[in-house]
Structures are given as C-alpha cells and as structure tokens.
C-alpha cells in the first residue's frame, strides 16, 4: 500500500483497535491457480505474537483452503470509513483553482504466514468467540450451544480454520492531512453537510484533522 508520511499510521494500539472495530476483512493468499481472496470476519488476539494474531475460518469447499505457498505472506485487509471529497469544499479553489477531487479513507493491511486447522475443538472455540463478539450488542445474544449439538458438529465439519501471526502492518489514514488549514475545515463542513455529523468518515476526519 502506497503510504506517504502524512497519511501513515504506525501506532500498533490504534491499528489493533481499528481492526477490532472493522472486524470484517479481505483475506488474500497465493494458491495453485494464482491469487485468491475471501471476505470474512476475523478475530485479533493482540497478546499472541509480537504484533498480534488473526484467526478466522473458511468453508471447506473454498479453494483458498488449498493455498500452497505458505512461505509467502498472506494479506488481510481491513477497510474503514471512506468518502469522495469534492474540490468545491476547498478554500483554495477560490484562490487559484488548482485542486482536484480525491478519496479519503482508512485502511489497515496486515501480513503474515497463514496456517490452516481442522481440529473440532479448536474450531468450536474459534467460532464461539467470533459469535460471542458479534452477539454482544444484542439484548438476547445467540450462543453456539443454542443450536442442537449434532447440527453444530455437522457445521464444524464443513469449515477450516486459519491463523495468521502478524509479521508487519501498514496503516493509512488518508483524511486530507496534506491540505491547508482552511481546506481541512472545508472538508469537515462538507462531510457534515452531506453525510451528517455522526457518520464514521466524518467523525474520523474531524478527529484526525483537528488533532493534527
């Protein structure tokens, strides 16, 4: 990922927090037929390994489970809030007109060797944690043991778990940090007027620009 210094984010704690908040990522690996990608929820264990470890699972029928080049890093991409930015929001448009449209976004790329596992108890633990994480906000959370045991065991036989110890991370917060102060305020006002004050990209942009 191309990351100029003014957009680069290296704070590991912030990158971990962002991965947890987004939760749903794109897993990219190199298989026998070339690059393969799947869109899956993942869990981050920040205390496992130097930079944390990602876990998730794929359908057993997914060709990505036949990844052979395990010595080549897998890539997990977490795409955060994003928005089109019109030059009309820039104060400098009125001054000289030398402005162009752009796209603001937040993204975290994580890399590491991927390994797969089919152990039933390990899969059950992974699926239970994933379910508990995303059911937590519900007034009556669904739990894995709410389903019949025979049914659960059958479902577990249809998936393969994966684990990625993170070896490196790239974070990019492209939120108009390279613009003059008046343009930054124009972007904030424009996003608030168009998308509302409480949208993720508006809140992220406001926080980043007013703290920079």
Tab-separated table of C-alpha atoms in Angstrom:
chain	number	residue	atom	x	y	z
A	1	UNK	CA	0.000	0.000	0.000
A	2	UNK	CA	1.407	3.369	-1.017
A	3	UNK	CA	1.620	5.382	2.197
A	4	UNK	CA	3.095	8.919	2.130
A	5	UNK	CA	4.406	10.064	5.540
A	6	UNK	CA	1.485	12.434	6.231
A	7	UNK	CA	-1.014	9.567	5.829
A	8	UNK	CA	0.974	6.793	7.530
A	9	UNK	CA	-0.179	5.397	10.875
A	10	UNK	CA	2.248	3.255	12.890
A	11	UNK	CA	0.576	3.227	16.305
A	12	UNK	CA	0.101	-0.505	16.931
A	13	UNK	CA	-2.589	0.047	19.561
A	14	UNK	CA	-4.595	2.211	17.145
A	15	UNK	CA	-4.149	-0.300	14.319
A	16	UNK	CA	-5.341	-3.115	16.596
A	17	UNK	CA	-8.326	-1.045	17.752
A	18	UNK	CA	-9.240	-0.327	14.129
A	19	UNK	CA	-9.019	-3.997	13.138
A	20	UNK	CA	-11.338	-4.904	16.018
A	21	UNK	CA	-13.764	-2.128	15.120
A	22	UNK	CA	-13.939	-3.075	11.440
A	23	UNK	CA	-13.833	-6.843	12.179
A	24	UNK	CA	-14.719	-7.866	8.598
A	25	UNK	CA	-11.700	-8.166	6.314
A	26	UNK	CA	-10.460	-9.365	2.954
A	27	UNK	CA	-8.090	-12.337	3.117
A	28	UNK	CA	-5.702	-12.597	0.146
A	29	UNK	CA	-3.423	-15.603	-0.429
A	30	UNK	CA	-1.467	-17.181	-3.269
A	31	UNK	CA	-2.883	-20.539	-4.318
A	32	UNK	CA	-2.029	-23.059	-7.056
A	33	UNK	CA	-4.106	-21.077	-9.556
A	34	UNK	CA	-2.888	-17.624	-8.526
A	35	UNK	CA	-4.183	-15.031	-6.097
A	36	UNK	CA	-7.394	-15.803	-4.209
A	37	UNK	CA	-9.449	-13.520	-1.939
A	38	UNK	CA	-12.244	-14.153	0.556
A	39	UNK	CA	-14.292	-11.715	2.627
A	40	UNK	CA	-14.526	-12.979	6.192
A	41	UNK	CA	-14.859	-11.802	9.805
A	42	UNK	CA	-11.670	-12.204	11.809
A	43	UNK	CA	-10.650	-12.063	15.439
A	44	UNK	CA	-7.499	-10.371	16.686
A	45	UNK	CA	-5.552	-11.703	19.654
A	46	UNK	CA	-3.287	-8.721	20.336
A	47	UNK	CA	-1.241	-10.517	23.004
A	48	UNK	CA	-0.355	-13.530	20.871
A	49	UNK	CA	2.878	-12.939	18.965
A	50	UNK	CA	4.937	-9.782	18.515
A	51	UNK	CA	2.228	-7.876	16.611
A	52	UNK	CA	-0.826	-9.985	17.379
A	53	UNK	CA	-2.500	-12.916	15.623
A	54	UNK	CA	-5.574	-13.079	13.387
A	55	UNK	CA	-7.908	-16.062	13.289
A	56	UNK	CA	-10.969	-16.932	11.243
A	57	UNK	CA	-12.465	-19.725	9.173
A	58	UNK	CA	-13.413	-20.556	5.601
A	59	UNK	CA	-15.806	-23.011	4.025
A	60	UNK	CA	-14.012	-26.275	3.377
A	61	UNK	CA	-15.115	-26.056	-0.268
A	62	UNK	CA	-13.372	-22.674	-0.663
A	63	UNK	CA	-10.383	-23.104	-2.994
A	64	UNK	CA	-8.450	-20.706	-0.783
A	65	UNK	CA	-8.019	-23.515	1.730
A	66	UNK	CA	-5.729	-25.172	-0.826
A	67	UNK	CA	-3.155	-22.401	-0.519
A	68	UNK	CA	0.237	-23.999	-1.132
A	69	UNK	CA	2.728	-21.148	-0.949
A	70	UNK	CA	2.686	-20.906	2.846
A	71	UNK	CA	6.181	-19.401	2.789
A	72	UNK	CA	4.619	-16.351	1.065
A	73	UNK	CA	2.833	-13.935	3.380
A	74	UNK	CA	-0.939	-13.836	3.427
A	75	UNK	CA	-2.545	-10.390	3.369
A	76	UNK	CA	-5.581	-9.395	5.422
A	77	UNK	CA	-7.104	-6.029	4.513
A	78	UNK	CA	-9.416	-4.069	6.806
A	79	UNK	CA	-11.173	-1.216	5.023
A	80	UNK	CA	-12.523	1.518	7.274
A	81	UNK	CA	-14.756	4.514	6.538
A	82	UNK	CA	-14.314	6.219	3.162
A	83	UNK	CA	-15.757	9.113	1.192
A	84	UNK	CA	-15.434	11.070	-2.036
A	85	UNK	CA	-14.007	14.571	-1.484
A	86	UNK	CA	-15.054	17.291	-3.920
A	87	UNK	CA	-12.699	20.216	-4.693
A	88	UNK	CA	-15.653	22.535	-4.072
A	89	UNK	CA	-15.024	22.138	-0.344
A	90	UNK	CA	-11.511	23.604	-0.566
A	91	UNK	CA	-10.960	27.274	0.233
A	92	UNK	CA	-8.002	27.173	-2.162
A	93	UNK	CA	-10.377	26.508	-5.077
A	94	UNK	CA	-11.437	30.134	-4.841
A	95	UNK	CA	-7.836	31.321	-4.599
A	96	UNK	CA	-6.227	29.614	-7.591
A	97	UNK	CA	-8.430	26.725	-8.759
A	98	UNK	CA	-5.514	24.269	-8.755
A	99	UNK	CA	-7.372	21.484	-6.962
A	100	UNK	CA	-8.683	18.064	-7.944
A	101	UNK	CA	-11.105	15.507	-6.479
A	102	UNK	CA	-9.812	12.783	-4.174
A	103	UNK	CA	-10.998	9.959	-1.943
A	104	UNK	CA	-10.487	9.881	1.806
A	105	UNK	CA	-10.299	6.541	3.607
A	106	UNK	CA	-8.908	4.489	6.459
A	107	UNK	CA	-7.247	1.127	5.805
A	108	UNK	CA	-5.097	-1.381	7.672
A	109	UNK	CA	-3.086	-4.060	5.864
A	110	UNK	CA	-1.699	-6.967	7.884
A	111	UNK	CA	0.750	-9.598	6.687
A	112	UNK	CA	1.945	-12.942	7.976
A	113	UNK	CA	2.270	-16.674	7.250
A	114	UNK	CA	-1.085	-18.446	7.173
A	115	UNK	CA	-1.757	-21.916	8.569
A	116	UNK	CA	-4.974	-23.947	8.482
A	117	UNK	CA	-6.508	-26.285	11.069
A	118	UNK	CA	-9.453	-28.712	11.214
A	119	UNK	CA	-9.376	-29.778	14.868
A	120	UNK	CA	-13.022	-29.756	16.016
A	121	UNK	CA	-12.447	-28.336	19.479
A	122	UNK	CA	-10.207	-25.590	18.170
A	123	UNK	CA	-12.794	-24.713	15.511
A	124	UNK	CA	-15.575	-24.725	18.115
A	125	UNK	CA	-13.602	-22.336	20.333
A	126	UNK	CA	-12.886	-20.012	17.396
A	127	UNK	CA	-16.492	-19.968	16.190
A	128	UNK	CA	-17.782	-19.451	19.744
A	129	UNK	CA	-15.503	-16.474	20.310
A	130	UNK	CA	-16.474	-14.965	16.970
A	131	UNK	CA	-20.171	-15.421	17.705
A	132	UNK	CA	-19.916	-14.012	21.222
A	133	UNK	CA	-18.033	-10.973	19.899
A	134	UNK	CA	-20.748	-10.036	17.424
A	135	UNK	CA	-23.758	-11.077	19.507
A	136	UNK	CA	-22.656	-8.994	22.497
A	137	UNK	CA	-24.727	-5.954	21.484
A	138	UNK	CA	-27.982	-7.932	21.277
A	139	UNK	CA	-30.409	-7.914	24.207
A	140	UNK	CA	-30.675	-11.695	23.946
A	141	UNK	CA	-27.364	-12.891	22.439
A	142	UNK	CA	-27.411	-16.098	20.452
A	143	UNK	CA	-24.800	-18.641	21.516
A	144	UNK	CA	-23.384	-21.638	19.724
A	145	UNK	CA	-24.902	-24.040	22.236
A	146	UNK	CA	-28.370	-22.699	21.376
A	147	UNK	CA	-28.254	-24.967	18.308
A	148	UNK	CA	-28.523	-28.778	18.563
A	149	UNK	CA	-25.151	-30.399	19.221
A	150	UNK	CA	-25.433	-32.802	16.285
A	151	UNK	CA	-26.169	-29.878	13.959
A	152	UNK	CA	-23.221	-27.867	15.298
A	153	UNK	CA	-20.815	-30.757	14.815
A	154	UNK	CA	-22.018	-31.141	11.252
A	155	UNK	CA	-21.465	-27.453	10.567
A	156	UNK	CA	-17.964	-27.571	12.051
A	157	UNK	CA	-17.063	-30.383	9.647
A	158	UNK	CA	-17.788	-28.001	6.776
A	159	UNK	CA	-15.228	-25.335	7.706
A	160	UNK	CA	-11.458	-24.951	8.041
A	161	UNK	CA	-9.889	-22.517	10.488
A	162	UNK	CA	-6.925	-20.295	9.733
A	163	UNK	CA	-4.378	-18.424	11.819
A	164	UNK	CA	-2.071	-15.575	10.790
A	165	UNK	CA	0.688	-14.417	13.168
A	166	UNK	CA	1.120	-10.781	12.097
A	167	UNK	CA	4.663	-10.015	10.968
A	168	UNK	CA	4.017	-6.466	9.724
A	169	UNK	CA	1.232	-3.911	9.442
A	170	UNK	CA	0.576	-0.880	7.261
A	171	UNK	CA	-1.917	1.727	8.381
A	172	UNK	CA	-3.174	4.552	6.189
A	173	UNK	CA	-5.402	7.402	7.379
A	174	UNK	CA	-5.886	9.472	4.204
A	175	UNK	CA	-8.029	12.258	5.645
A	176	UNK	CA	-6.851	15.497	3.990
A	177	UNK	CA	-3.911	15.959	6.399
A	178	UNK	CA	-1.860	17.331	3.480
A	179	UNK	CA	-4.273	20.203	2.820
A	180	UNK	CA	-4.018	23.790	4.210
A	181	UNK	CA	-5.969	24.501	7.401
A	182	UNK	CA	-8.813	26.279	5.581
A	183	UNK	CA	-9.220	23.306	3.215
A	184	UNK	CA	-9.320	20.893	6.152
A	185	UNK	CA	-12.142	22.862	7.746
A	186	UNK	CA	-13.904	22.933	4.399
A	187	UNK	CA	-13.711	19.141	4.171
A	188	UNK	CA	-15.140	18.754	7.675
A	189	UNK	CA	-18.008	21.154	6.947
A	190	UNK	CA	-18.681	19.485	3.601
A	191	UNK	CA	-18.837	15.987	5.086
A	192	UNK	CA	-21.066	17.168	7.931
A	193	UNK	CA	-23.470	18.823	5.493
A	194	UNK	CA	-23.528	15.924	3.037
A	195	UNK	CA	-23.290	12.827	5.229
A	196	UNK	CA	-24.153	14.068	8.717
A	197	UNK	CA	-22.018	14.786	11.758
A	198	UNK	CA	-22.108	11.262	13.152
A	199	UNK	CA	-21.045	9.219	10.108
A	200	UNK	CA	-17.797	7.254	10.615
A	201	UNK	CA	-15.785	9.084	7.931
A	202	UNK	CA	-16.894	12.500	9.229
A	203	UNK	CA	-16.042	11.649	12.830
A	204	UNK	CA	-12.697	10.089	11.839
A	205	UNK	CA	-11.799	13.060	9.637
A	206	UNK	CA	-12.774	15.620	12.268
A	207	UNK	CA	-10.793	13.873	14.998
A	208	UNK	CA	-7.706	13.408	12.818
A	209	UNK	CA	-7.601	16.894	11.313
A	210	UNK	CA	-8.335	18.819	14.497
A	211	UNK	CA	-5.706	16.900	16.442
A	212	UNK	CA	-3.009	17.302	13.761
